[in-house]
XYZ file of C-alpha atoms in Angstrom:
731
model
C 0.000 0.000 0.000
C 1.458 3.206 -1.054
C 1.471 6.410 1.126
C -1.015 9.051 0.051
C 0.202 12.625 -0.075
C -2.129 15.357 1.121
C -1.975 19.006 -0.199
C -2.478 21.923 2.141
C -5.685 23.730 1.599
C -5.371 26.907 -0.556
C -7.171 30.208 0.295
C -8.568 31.378 -2.987
C -9.280 35.197 -3.091
C -12.549 36.268 -4.277
C -12.764 38.474 -7.305
C -14.205 41.365 -5.336
C -11.168 41.482 -3.076
C -8.823 41.704 -6.002
C -10.773 44.613 -7.431
C -10.656 46.456 -4.139
C -6.880 46.077 -3.856
C -6.320 47.334 -7.346
C -8.615 50.294 -6.728
C -6.709 51.276 -3.595
C -3.414 51.139 -5.443
C -4.811 53.324 -8.178
C -6.051 55.846 -5.625
C -2.672 55.972 -3.898
C -0.855 56.397 -7.182
C -3.298 59.073 -8.235
C -2.897 61.013 -4.989
C 0.886 60.744 -5.208
C 0.831 61.880 -8.806
C -1.399 64.828 -7.984
C 0.798 65.753 -5.027
C 3.878 65.525 -7.200
C 2.228 67.633 -9.873
C 1.147 70.234 -7.317
C 4.616 70.326 -5.879
C 5.975 70.793 -9.371
C 3.571 73.631 -10.025
C 4.387 75.154 -6.669
C 8.107 74.910 -7.342
C 7.637 76.486 -10.760
C 5.575 79.294 -9.303
C 7.992 79.750 -6.429
C 10.928 79.685 -8.821
C 9.294 82.323 -10.974
C 8.574 84.437 -7.947
C 12.114 84.072 -6.732
C 13.432 84.899 -10.182
C 11.219 87.994 -10.310
C 12.252 88.976 -6.800
C 15.913 88.446 -7.619
C 15.567 90.517 -10.778
C 13.947 93.301 -8.756
C 16.694 93.373 -6.146
C 19.070 96.350 -6.151
C 22.305 96.083 -8.066
C 24.948 95.527 -5.413
C 27.606 96.917 -7.752
C 26.447 100.382 -6.722
C 28.416 99.777 -3.553
C 31.489 100.662 -5.602
C 30.180 104.188 -5.207
C 28.931 103.558 -1.677
C 28.886 106.664 0.390
C 26.558 106.929 3.368
C 25.151 110.164 4.698
C 28.029 111.878 6.430
C 28.314 114.919 8.672
C 29.914 118.121 7.461
C 32.840 119.164 9.633
C 33.649 122.839 10.117
C 37.106 124.026 11.141
C 38.584 127.377 12.007
C 41.465 128.853 10.008
C 43.970 126.982 12.222
C 42.428 123.550 11.550
C 40.603 123.204 14.894
C 37.234 121.455 14.639
C 34.532 123.883 15.754
C 31.290 122.228 14.609
C 29.653 119.162 13.054
C 26.655 119.715 10.819
C 24.400 116.783 10.036
C 20.886 115.867 9.034
C 19.238 112.715 10.351
C 22.518 110.804 10.591
C 25.635 112.135 12.304
C 28.488 110.167 10.735
C 32.191 110.367 9.861
C 33.483 107.658 7.494
C 36.983 106.207 8.081
C 38.902 103.403 6.287
C 39.301 100.003 7.972
C 42.972 100.687 8.715
C 41.819 103.570 10.928
C 39.538 101.281 12.969
C 40.995 99.416 15.932
C 41.284 95.605 15.529
C 39.726 95.386 18.992
C 36.350 96.673 17.775
C 36.550 94.543 14.624
C 37.072 91.364 16.683
C 34.456 92.315 19.267
C 31.811 92.822 16.582
C 32.616 89.552 14.837
C 32.657 87.622 18.136
C 29.148 88.690 19.133
C 27.532 89.208 15.728
C 29.185 86.886 13.169
C 32.001 84.634 14.364
C 32.348 82.868 10.981
C 32.447 86.111 8.997
C 35.596 85.148 7.097
C 34.343 81.580 6.334
C 30.800 81.951 4.957
C 29.632 83.281 1.588
C 27.152 85.804 2.985
C 24.699 83.337 4.582
C 25.886 81.159 7.459
C 23.564 78.164 7.902
C 25.577 76.839 10.823
C 25.435 80.177 12.534
C 21.723 80.497 11.863
C 20.994 77.045 13.349
C 23.242 77.743 16.318
C 21.538 81.076 16.962
C 18.101 79.455 16.674
C 19.108 76.758 19.136
C 20.542 79.321 21.557
C 17.436 81.432 21.336
C 15.279 78.337 21.936
C 17.263 77.647 25.094
C 17.075 81.303 26.086
C 20.834 81.906 25.873
C 20.763 84.600 23.143
C 24.494 84.509 22.427
C 24.404 86.104 19.000
C 22.085 86.959 16.155
C 21.283 84.767 13.193
C 22.088 87.239 10.426
C 25.636 87.649 9.195
C 27.335 91.041 9.062
C 26.814 91.012 5.305
C 23.090 90.392 5.733
C 22.855 93.197 8.284
C 24.684 95.523 5.903
C 22.393 94.872 2.939
C 19.352 95.150 5.206
C 20.489 98.624 6.325
C 21.410 99.747 2.834
C 18.739 98.229 0.606
C 15.786 96.735 2.512
C 12.970 97.777 4.795
C 12.971 96.666 8.441
C 9.739 94.636 8.104
C 9.735 91.070 9.455
C 8.694 88.841 6.561
C 9.945 85.677 4.881
C 10.258 87.499 1.572
C 12.558 90.086 3.112
C 14.728 87.361 4.655
C 15.006 85.650 1.266
C 15.909 88.921 -0.424
C 18.410 89.614 2.336
C 20.109 86.262 1.783
C 20.258 86.706 -2.000
C 21.714 90.196 -1.712
C 24.250 89.091 0.882
C 25.559 86.362 -1.418
C 25.788 88.815 -4.304
C 27.723 91.303 -2.173
C 30.138 88.552 -1.139
C 30.801 87.732 -4.801
C 31.678 91.324 -5.689
C 33.546 92.621 -2.625
C 36.261 91.276 -0.369
C 35.630 90.691 3.317
C 37.649 93.654 4.526
C 35.648 96.084 2.387
C 32.378 94.596 3.642
C 33.526 94.916 7.253
C 34.601 98.506 6.642
C 31.226 99.398 5.161
C 29.406 97.686 8.010
C 31.314 99.443 10.788
C 30.828 102.831 9.116
C 27.151 102.269 8.354
C 25.485 100.909 11.487
C 23.917 102.940 14.291
C 25.641 102.791 17.676
C 23.212 104.856 19.731
C 23.722 108.308 21.260
C 23.046 109.941 17.863
C 26.141 108.217 16.468
C 26.261 106.662 13.003
C 29.478 104.859 12.138
C 32.228 103.702 14.469
C 34.316 106.900 14.282
C 31.464 109.079 15.489
C 30.557 106.507 18.168
C 34.114 106.401 19.523
C 34.294 110.171 19.695
C 30.791 110.567 21.073
C 31.160 107.965 23.850
C 34.853 108.194 24.713
C 36.214 111.347 22.999
C 38.776 109.345 21.044
C 39.293 108.092 17.510
C 38.124 104.634 16.473
C 41.725 103.535 15.992
C 42.394 104.065 19.722
C 39.577 101.943 21.203
C 40.607 99.525 23.941
C 39.294 95.964 24.350
C 36.885 96.984 27.105
C 35.552 99.971 25.136
C 35.232 97.846 22.016
C 33.289 95.163 23.870
C 30.899 97.762 25.243
C 30.275 99.303 21.821
C 29.849 95.929 20.129
C 27.276 95.017 22.752
C 25.222 98.093 21.878
C 24.493 96.794 18.359
C 21.797 94.531 19.790
C 19.767 97.504 21.057
C 21.644 100.823 20.752
C 19.241 102.827 22.894
C 17.758 99.940 24.904
C 21.051 99.160 26.654
C 22.598 102.612 26.540
C 25.357 102.975 29.158
C 23.860 106.357 30.082
C 20.279 105.210 30.648
C 20.888 101.539 31.498
C 24.440 101.147 32.824
C 23.814 97.713 34.390
C 22.395 96.278 31.166
C 25.283 97.764 29.175
C 27.789 96.237 31.598
C 26.129 92.801 31.420
C 26.204 92.908 27.621
C 29.861 93.986 27.655
C 30.764 90.925 29.728
C 28.885 88.702 27.256
C 30.943 90.127 24.412
C 34.194 89.612 26.286
C 33.181 86.012 26.957
C 32.456 85.445 23.280
C 35.839 86.946 22.351
C 37.547 84.409 24.623
C 35.407 81.525 23.360
C 36.259 82.184 19.736
C 39.931 82.901 20.397
C 40.048 86.645 19.777
C 41.528 87.431 23.208
C 43.088 85.490 26.041
C 41.623 84.942 29.480
C 44.076 87.448 30.956
C 43.035 90.059 28.417
C 39.416 89.502 29.346
C 40.168 89.978 33.051
C 42.039 93.186 32.321
C 39.196 94.437 30.122
C 36.619 93.620 32.784
C 38.636 95.609 35.327
C 39.197 98.543 32.945
C 37.647 101.781 34.181
C 35.771 103.297 31.274
C 35.136 107.042 31.282
C 32.242 108.288 29.203
C 31.858 111.697 27.676
C 28.576 113.582 27.761
C 25.641 111.709 26.286
C 24.642 114.380 23.773
C 27.221 116.327 21.832
C 27.353 119.983 22.736
C 26.531 122.556 20.045
C 29.225 124.799 18.674
C 30.622 127.307 21.121
C 30.215 129.942 18.424
C 26.715 129.294 17.040
C 26.139 132.654 15.351
C 29.289 132.309 13.267
C 28.398 128.703 12.398
C 24.849 129.736 11.526
C 26.185 132.218 8.972
C 28.658 129.655 7.581
C 25.815 127.154 7.069
C 23.778 129.819 5.296
C 26.656 130.541 2.920
C 27.275 126.830 2.270
C 23.617 126.080 1.570
C 23.436 128.965 -0.890
C 26.419 127.526 -2.777
C 25.902 123.758 -2.531
C 22.340 123.120 -1.306
C 21.015 121.877 2.022
C 21.416 118.170 1.248
C 25.137 118.480 0.501
C 25.699 120.461 3.683
C 23.687 118.195 5.981
C 24.631 114.829 4.484
C 27.551 115.308 2.102
C 30.501 114.973 4.460
C 32.101 118.289 3.482
C 35.207 119.565 5.219
C 34.886 123.323 5.570
C 37.805 125.504 6.594
C 36.469 128.872 7.703
C 38.145 132.218 8.219
C 37.391 132.177 11.946
C 40.350 132.540 14.254
C 38.894 130.865 17.337
C 41.046 132.736 19.889
C 39.999 136.006 18.225
C 36.358 134.869 18.235
C 36.586 134.168 21.952
C 38.164 137.585 22.560
C 35.340 139.299 20.655
C 32.675 137.391 22.580
C 34.293 138.210 25.907
C 34.692 141.914 25.122
C 31.057 142.251 24.042
C 29.508 140.114 26.776
C 31.581 141.694 29.569
C 30.422 145.169 28.597
C 26.815 144.029 28.210
C 26.961 142.537 31.707
C 28.139 145.895 33.048
C 25.254 147.778 31.406
C 22.433 145.308 32.073
C 20.440 148.144 33.642
C 20.385 150.034 30.339
C 18.088 147.670 28.437
C 20.849 146.691 25.977
C 19.927 143.006 25.858
C 21.459 142.237 22.455
C 24.635 143.043 20.620
C 26.855 142.143 17.708
C 30.561 142.329 16.972
C 32.296 141.540 13.667
C 36.065 141.533 13.138
C 37.587 141.430 9.643
C 41.092 141.138 8.273
C 41.516 144.145 5.996
C 44.030 142.553 3.637
C 41.866 139.643 2.456
C 38.332 140.298 3.729
C 38.410 137.259 6.023
C 35.969 137.511 8.924
C 38.022 136.528 11.957
C 35.132 136.727 14.422
C 31.373 137.159 14.226
C 29.174 137.498 17.307
C 25.498 137.760 16.461
C 23.770 137.958 19.814
C 23.864 137.452 23.576
C 22.429 133.938 23.954
C 21.811 131.662 20.959
C 19.798 129.275 23.122
C 17.215 131.989 23.786
C 17.352 133.952 20.539
C 18.674 132.552 17.246
C 18.234 135.827 15.339
C 21.663 136.775 14.023
C 22.013 140.479 14.731
C 25.318 140.657 12.858
C 23.954 139.460 9.506
C 20.145 139.512 9.578
C 19.390 142.723 11.430
C 18.895 146.057 9.671
C 18.914 149.036 12.027
C 19.540 152.748 11.697
C 23.264 153.423 12.140
C 23.196 157.110 13.037
C 26.451 159.018 12.684
C 28.236 155.849 11.601
C 26.906 156.805 8.167
C 28.443 160.309 8.133
C 31.851 159.253 6.732
C 30.125 158.302 3.484
C 28.664 161.806 3.265
C 32.062 163.423 3.724
C 33.727 160.917 1.396
C 31.245 161.974 -1.296
C 32.154 165.619 -0.824
C 35.848 164.749 -1.069
C 35.167 162.750 -4.237
C 33.364 165.665 -5.835
C 36.184 168.064 -4.961
C 33.875 170.299 -2.910
C 35.929 170.282 0.261
C 39.224 169.459 1.896
C 39.632 168.570 5.566
C 40.483 172.225 6.268
C 37.579 173.766 4.332
C 35.290 175.896 6.499
C 31.643 175.182 7.136
C 29.036 176.665 9.454
C 27.446 174.764 12.310
C 24.223 176.739 12.446
C 20.468 175.973 12.442
C 18.777 174.955 9.240
C 15.259 173.815 8.307
C 13.709 172.531 5.116
C 10.172 172.970 3.917
C 8.323 170.688 1.552
C 5.185 172.743 1.332
C 3.502 170.877 4.201
C 5.871 170.812 7.159
C 9.433 171.545 8.251
C 12.353 169.248 8.988
C 14.852 170.862 11.343
C 17.861 168.724 12.191
C 19.868 169.937 15.136
C 22.754 168.875 17.304
C 22.646 166.712 20.395
C 23.250 169.601 22.781
C 20.836 172.032 21.119
C 23.615 174.538 20.485
C 25.616 175.556 17.452
C 29.327 176.196 17.311
C 29.468 178.483 14.272
C 32.299 178.373 11.766
C 34.568 175.334 11.912
C 36.670 173.172 9.656
C 35.323 170.073 7.946
C 37.767 168.109 10.088
C 36.271 169.457 13.293
C 32.671 169.047 12.094
C 33.129 165.329 11.519
C 35.387 164.821 14.535
C 32.710 166.256 16.821
C 29.934 164.635 14.780
C 27.918 167.815 14.267
C 24.670 167.272 12.427
C 23.891 170.545 10.691
C 27.200 170.723 8.768
C 26.532 167.188 7.510
C 23.075 168.150 6.282
C 24.456 171.289 4.604
C 26.995 169.179 2.740
C 24.136 166.981 1.582
C 22.214 170.070 0.469
C 25.185 171.147 -1.603
C 25.704 167.733 -3.230
C 22.238 166.181 -3.329
C 21.376 162.848 -1.719
C 21.929 160.648 -4.776
C 25.744 161.023 -4.894
C 25.858 160.046 -1.214
C 23.798 156.925 -1.875
C 26.126 156.145 -4.769
C 29.142 156.343 -2.445
C 27.479 154.000 0.029
C 26.761 151.532 -2.765
C 30.344 151.691 -4.033
C 31.609 151.031 -0.526
C 29.486 147.867 -0.279
C 26.220 148.878 1.417
C 23.331 147.218 -0.397
C 20.311 147.876 1.855
C 17.658 150.349 0.630
C 18.474 153.969 1.427
C 15.635 156.455 1.114
C 16.379 159.476 -1.063
C 15.711 161.947 1.751
C 18.029 164.074 3.793
C 17.443 162.236 7.069
C 19.436 159.430 5.435
C 22.484 161.700 5.701
C 22.218 161.226 9.461
C 21.962 157.445 9.290
C 18.220 156.767 9.253
C 18.447 153.873 6.757
C 18.280 150.324 8.102
C 21.691 148.710 7.468
C 23.158 145.457 8.767
C 26.385 145.342 10.806
C 27.880 143.129 8.095
C 27.271 145.895 5.542
C 28.694 148.493 7.898
C 31.951 146.617 8.264
C 32.041 146.028 4.501
C 31.772 149.760 3.852
C 34.380 150.661 6.439
C 36.785 147.992 5.225
C 36.595 149.614 1.779
C 37.654 152.887 3.400
C 40.367 151.147 5.439
C 41.667 149.547 2.226
C 42.175 152.946 0.605
C 39.105 152.676 -1.635
C 39.449 149.018 -2.660
C 36.239 147.025 -2.317
C 36.454 143.370 -1.319
C 33.379 141.501 -0.063
C 33.870 139.817 3.322
C 33.980 136.042 3.446
C 33.820 133.257 6.039
C 34.989 130.432 3.726
C 38.668 129.688 3.117
C 38.514 126.180 1.625
C 35.912 123.447 1.116
C 36.643 119.770 0.419
C 34.215 117.012 -0.522
C 33.967 113.729 1.386
C 36.906 112.309 -0.578
C 39.221 115.180 0.174
C 38.935 116.878 -3.207
C 38.917 120.667 -2.998
C 35.792 122.367 -4.305
C 36.518 125.559 -6.170
C 35.148 128.709 -4.588
C 34.650 132.015 -6.335
C 37.383 134.358 -5.137
C 36.451 137.957 -5.924
C 39.426 140.220 -6.497
C 39.808 143.670 -4.884
C 38.093 146.294 -6.981
C 39.022 149.970 -7.021
C 35.854 151.878 -6.055
C 37.288 155.221 -4.880
C 40.359 157.219 -5.740
C 42.895 157.081 -2.956
C 43.168 160.787 -2.147
C 39.532 161.340 -1.050
C 39.756 158.228 1.136
C 43.042 159.303 2.708
C 41.532 162.680 3.590
C 38.596 160.933 5.256
C 40.834 158.508 7.170
C 42.905 161.393 8.532
C 39.723 162.834 10.077
C 38.520 159.461 11.391
C 41.827 159.254 13.257
C 40.919 162.524 14.946
C 37.559 160.996 15.941
C 39.478 158.438 17.992
C 42.266 160.711 19.227
C 40.194 163.718 20.248
C 36.539 163.063 19.429
C 33.865 160.537 20.357
C 36.054 157.432 19.978
C 38.722 157.985 22.636
C 38.082 154.644 24.343
C 39.465 152.932 21.213
C 42.948 154.423 21.547
C 45.741 151.841 21.359
C 49.011 153.391 22.534
C 51.570 153.402 19.740
C 49.170 152.201 17.047
C 47.059 154.412 14.732
C 43.298 153.855 14.970
C 40.484 155.442 12.962
C 36.755 155.051 13.420
C 33.339 156.561 13.967
C 30.651 156.297 16.611
C 26.926 156.332 16.027
C 23.745 156.624 18.051
C 20.141 156.926 16.976
C 17.088 158.826 18.205
C 16.336 158.280 21.884
C 19.439 156.102 22.177
C 17.865 152.999 20.648
C 21.170 151.907 19.083
C 24.809 152.537 19.969
C 27.537 151.843 17.404
C 31.256 152.021 16.880
C 33.204 150.898 13.843
C 36.959 151.271 13.975
C 40.015 150.090 12.102
C 43.782 149.924 12.204
C 46.011 149.248 9.204
C 45.280 145.502 9.374
C 41.968 144.957 11.204
C 38.468 146.451 11.204
C 35.726 145.788 13.744
C 32.130 146.925 14.172
C 30.130 146.874 17.422
C 26.392 147.376 17.914
C 24.301 147.185 21.075
C 20.572 147.638 21.577
C 17.475 145.452 21.954
C 14.920 143.721 19.762
C 11.983 145.653 21.190
C 13.435 148.904 19.866
C 13.108 150.432 23.314
C 15.362 153.418 24.110
C 18.420 152.581 26.201
C 19.159 154.257 29.521
C 22.444 155.534 30.897
C 24.647 154.354 28.037
C 26.273 156.083 25.094
C 28.212 155.283 21.967
C 31.296 155.294 24.189
C 30.162 151.918 25.556
C 30.483 150.410 22.093
C 33.861 152.095 21.738
C 34.893 150.437 25.001
C 34.021 147.009 23.607
C 36.168 147.651 20.533
C 39.057 149.090 22.530
C 39.137 146.282 25.105
C 39.103 143.723 22.311
C 41.734 145.445 20.165
C 44.253 145.892 22.969
C 44.042 142.188 23.845
C 44.113 141.269 20.160
C 47.466 142.978 19.636
C 48.842 141.357 22.774
C 47.908 137.988 21.281
C 49.183 138.927 17.812
C 51.913 141.594 18.046
C 51.483 142.643 14.434
C 53.931 145.243 13.186
C 52.566 148.743 13.616
C 51.533 150.276 10.306
C 50.724 153.823 9.285
C 47.852 155.190 7.250
C 48.862 156.812 3.950
C 49.117 160.597 4.110
C 47.033 162.861 1.886
C 49.019 164.596 -0.813
C 49.056 168.219 -1.959
C 45.695 169.187 -3.459
C 44.512 172.180 -5.511
C 40.736 172.679 -5.195
C 38.178 175.408 -4.831
C 37.726 176.068 -1.136
C 34.041 176.750 -0.600
C 32.760 178.007 2.714
C 29.450 176.210 3.077
C 27.723 178.525 5.546
C 25.115 181.286 5.563
C 24.499 183.171 2.363
C 26.245 186.275 3.628
C 29.411 184.184 4.059
C 29.277 182.256 0.780
C 32.328 183.989 -0.650
C 34.170 181.539 -2.847
C 37.910 182.020 -3.029
C 40.291 179.850 -4.921
C 42.908 178.729 -2.471
C 45.714 176.259 -2.738
C 45.399 173.831 0.160
C 48.633 172.058 0.894
C 49.295 169.476 3.557
C 52.932 169.817 4.615
C 55.009 166.758 3.853
C 56.067 166.460 7.465
C 52.539 166.822 8.865
C 51.338 164.088 11.200
C 48.550 162.139 9.558
C 45.208 162.744 11.200
C 46.000 166.212 12.589
C 44.996 169.402 10.785
C 47.814 171.399 9.270
C 46.741 174.367 11.415
C 44.471 173.233 14.254
C 41.840 175.855 15.101
C 42.431 177.691 18.325
C 39.087 176.778 19.870
C 38.719 175.708 23.536
C 35.887 173.403 22.538
C 37.909 171.582 19.858
C 38.386 168.014 20.897
C 35.282 167.995 23.098
C 33.782 164.486 23.108
C 29.977 164.568 23.471
C 28.545 161.348 24.899
C 24.841 162.055 24.604
C 22.724 161.517 21.476
C 21.146 164.421 19.691
C 17.459 165.230 19.791
C 15.198 164.245 16.929
C 14.161 166.594 14.154
C 10.707 167.196 12.759
C 9.702 164.624 10.166
C 8.108 165.845 6.972
C 5.256 164.403 4.955
C 5.723 164.487 1.200
C 6.703 162.442 -1.808
C 9.955 160.543 -2.164
C 11.392 162.262 -5.227
C 13.711 165.217 -5.548
C 12.218 168.057 -7.561
C 14.501 171.058 -7.752
C 16.973 172.420 -5.224
C 16.100 172.422 -1.538
C 16.126 175.869 0.014
C 17.231 176.401 3.610
C 14.640 178.245 5.693
C 17.026 179.084 8.514
C 20.524 180.119 7.571
C 22.041 181.858 10.551
C 21.186 182.410 14.182
C 17.457 182.472 14.766
C 16.677 184.578 11.729
C 14.040 182.899 9.617
C 12.570 183.821 6.264
C 9.827 182.265 4.204
C 11.010 180.861 0.901
C 9.544 182.253 -2.228
C 8.980 178.763 -3.577
C 7.934 175.706 -1.569
C 10.155 172.799 -2.562
C 9.085 169.188 -1.896
C 11.359 167.386 0.556
C 11.861 163.616 0.580
C 10.771 162.201 3.906
C 11.518 159.063 5.890
C 9.607 155.930 5.066
C 6.198 155.706 6.766
C 5.766 151.982 6.256
C 5.944 151.328 9.973
C 9.467 149.923 9.904
C 11.226 150.771 13.089
C 14.594 150.237 11.487
C 14.394 153.147 9.089
C 12.830 155.999 10.981
C 13.981 159.601 11.062
C 17.254 159.432 12.964
C 18.569 162.955 13.212
C 19.884 162.756 16.736
C 23.259 161.178 16.174
C 26.737 161.155 17.621
């Protein structure tokens, strides 16, 4: 019997089960295919978007011309920094070689340790930073220095994935076009360090008063720590937080091998001294204000505030400080008078350089620049231009005779009667004496003889540009003129008739050190020398024996003229030597009359300054040129009964001392120095044009006669301006 083999039973699948399995496989394959297709579409769309975004990104090659907003630095003529001018960002750019390695290493240790290894994006650093942040350690940020640079230069600060992608793309492009040292240099000069400091040079100077190249390890660690939150961990507002962050930076520098443990301990123990939190404004704000105005007129506001110009001005800072002290000391002494404001300008005669410009008492309280913006009546300070006109026209010499006697003018409606400060008249006198003692009626009579237009022409030639009304009160200084114009006019006289506009700019360089050409006007002959020399000889008498005695400098010739206005609202003195001219004004902005002061107070300011100036700079004593022999018609400009014209040869002896008359009048009153302003005259009401010759109503003594013809008289402006009123009371 053979063995029977048995087969194991077989589980036969039903047809329905097979169909179900196949259907499931199809569904899975379909879903996978759809997912793959969607991913493909998504990748295509994302690729297109990235391509579009990349195409829209800025061209990093522009960094070849990279130049951030930079402060304009202003220096005095000796190269001392006196001001920084900036817009929104106060920055000074320096090359990497001028930046201490300590701050370079500190920044890399805390911000981007693998700076010299990555290609703009550091995945290892990003993961490490994310892990540290997850643990709460917060050792360093995730962005590289290159990413931070492109974010500051090209991108908005918004937090978005698209910005991070753009940041990464730009960073890699920058790394392909620039070496690491250039990128680090741009970064350190670009970023904000707090305390209104942009760029490492400004930060070093603002925090520690030193250059970036001199930063120590401890100082560098503190500054590098500020990059996380420049104002949030400021050492001024949050010293403990700043110290904690500094220690973190020092620890990172040890960890990554930038410093040794001993160096860290020394840095931790280093006593750091901070400067003031906010930079102080210029010590000489009125001068700087005028410099900025001149720069903006030439180059525009943007270039001045952001262009990084280097401006070398004409200011001599020691001279500026002397001028400020002289003016402020005198103003402190006369506080009771109501003289709350003042100005003082000092100019070098040879080149027109303004050595000092003081425009007010306190810039913090009043930014109005009284030296350049103000236009006030100048009183008798204007008289030299009247006498210069008469010299130009050949009507007088310093020794010509003229009558100091009452005079009135009628315009058909009212009278204008200028008179002297003391209400009295001194009769016949020389032209020299009339100007030395600042008598009013002789000045007006000269104007009557010449007409007002030639006088205005002389003022224009000298450099005065402000409107001057064509009326005879202008002869006595009623026109509103700025102190800057006054010193311009007097410097023309001091230069022997050569006009040269004043300037505050010596040299200007752009941010790369290239000199920018400035227009340099050349001296221009405006007056013949002889009329000017005659005038200067009299202005010396004003100082030596007239109203300007407080300006005497022993052993050095000085010429000048005082000026006051009606009711003592303004007191002036403008004086000059052979090398320097200065103009002083004191008053107030309310146009209120002063009390208990005179033009001599302004002379005192000038004299105190000048004597100290020549102690500081013992310049060789010069002499004013002497007038030469002249042949003119000597005309006695007095009452009609005395108008006998005789042709006389007037000769100044060759050995005569300049400034003294050839034959001084024997008059006990000669040399008297009045210190009180004159009283005001009677203003007229009429038109502003000259029609015919003005006729004097009063010619001698108190005798008056009615003119046969009423002649219109130009009158002071009635537009309400308090700077151009009738100013007949002058000194």
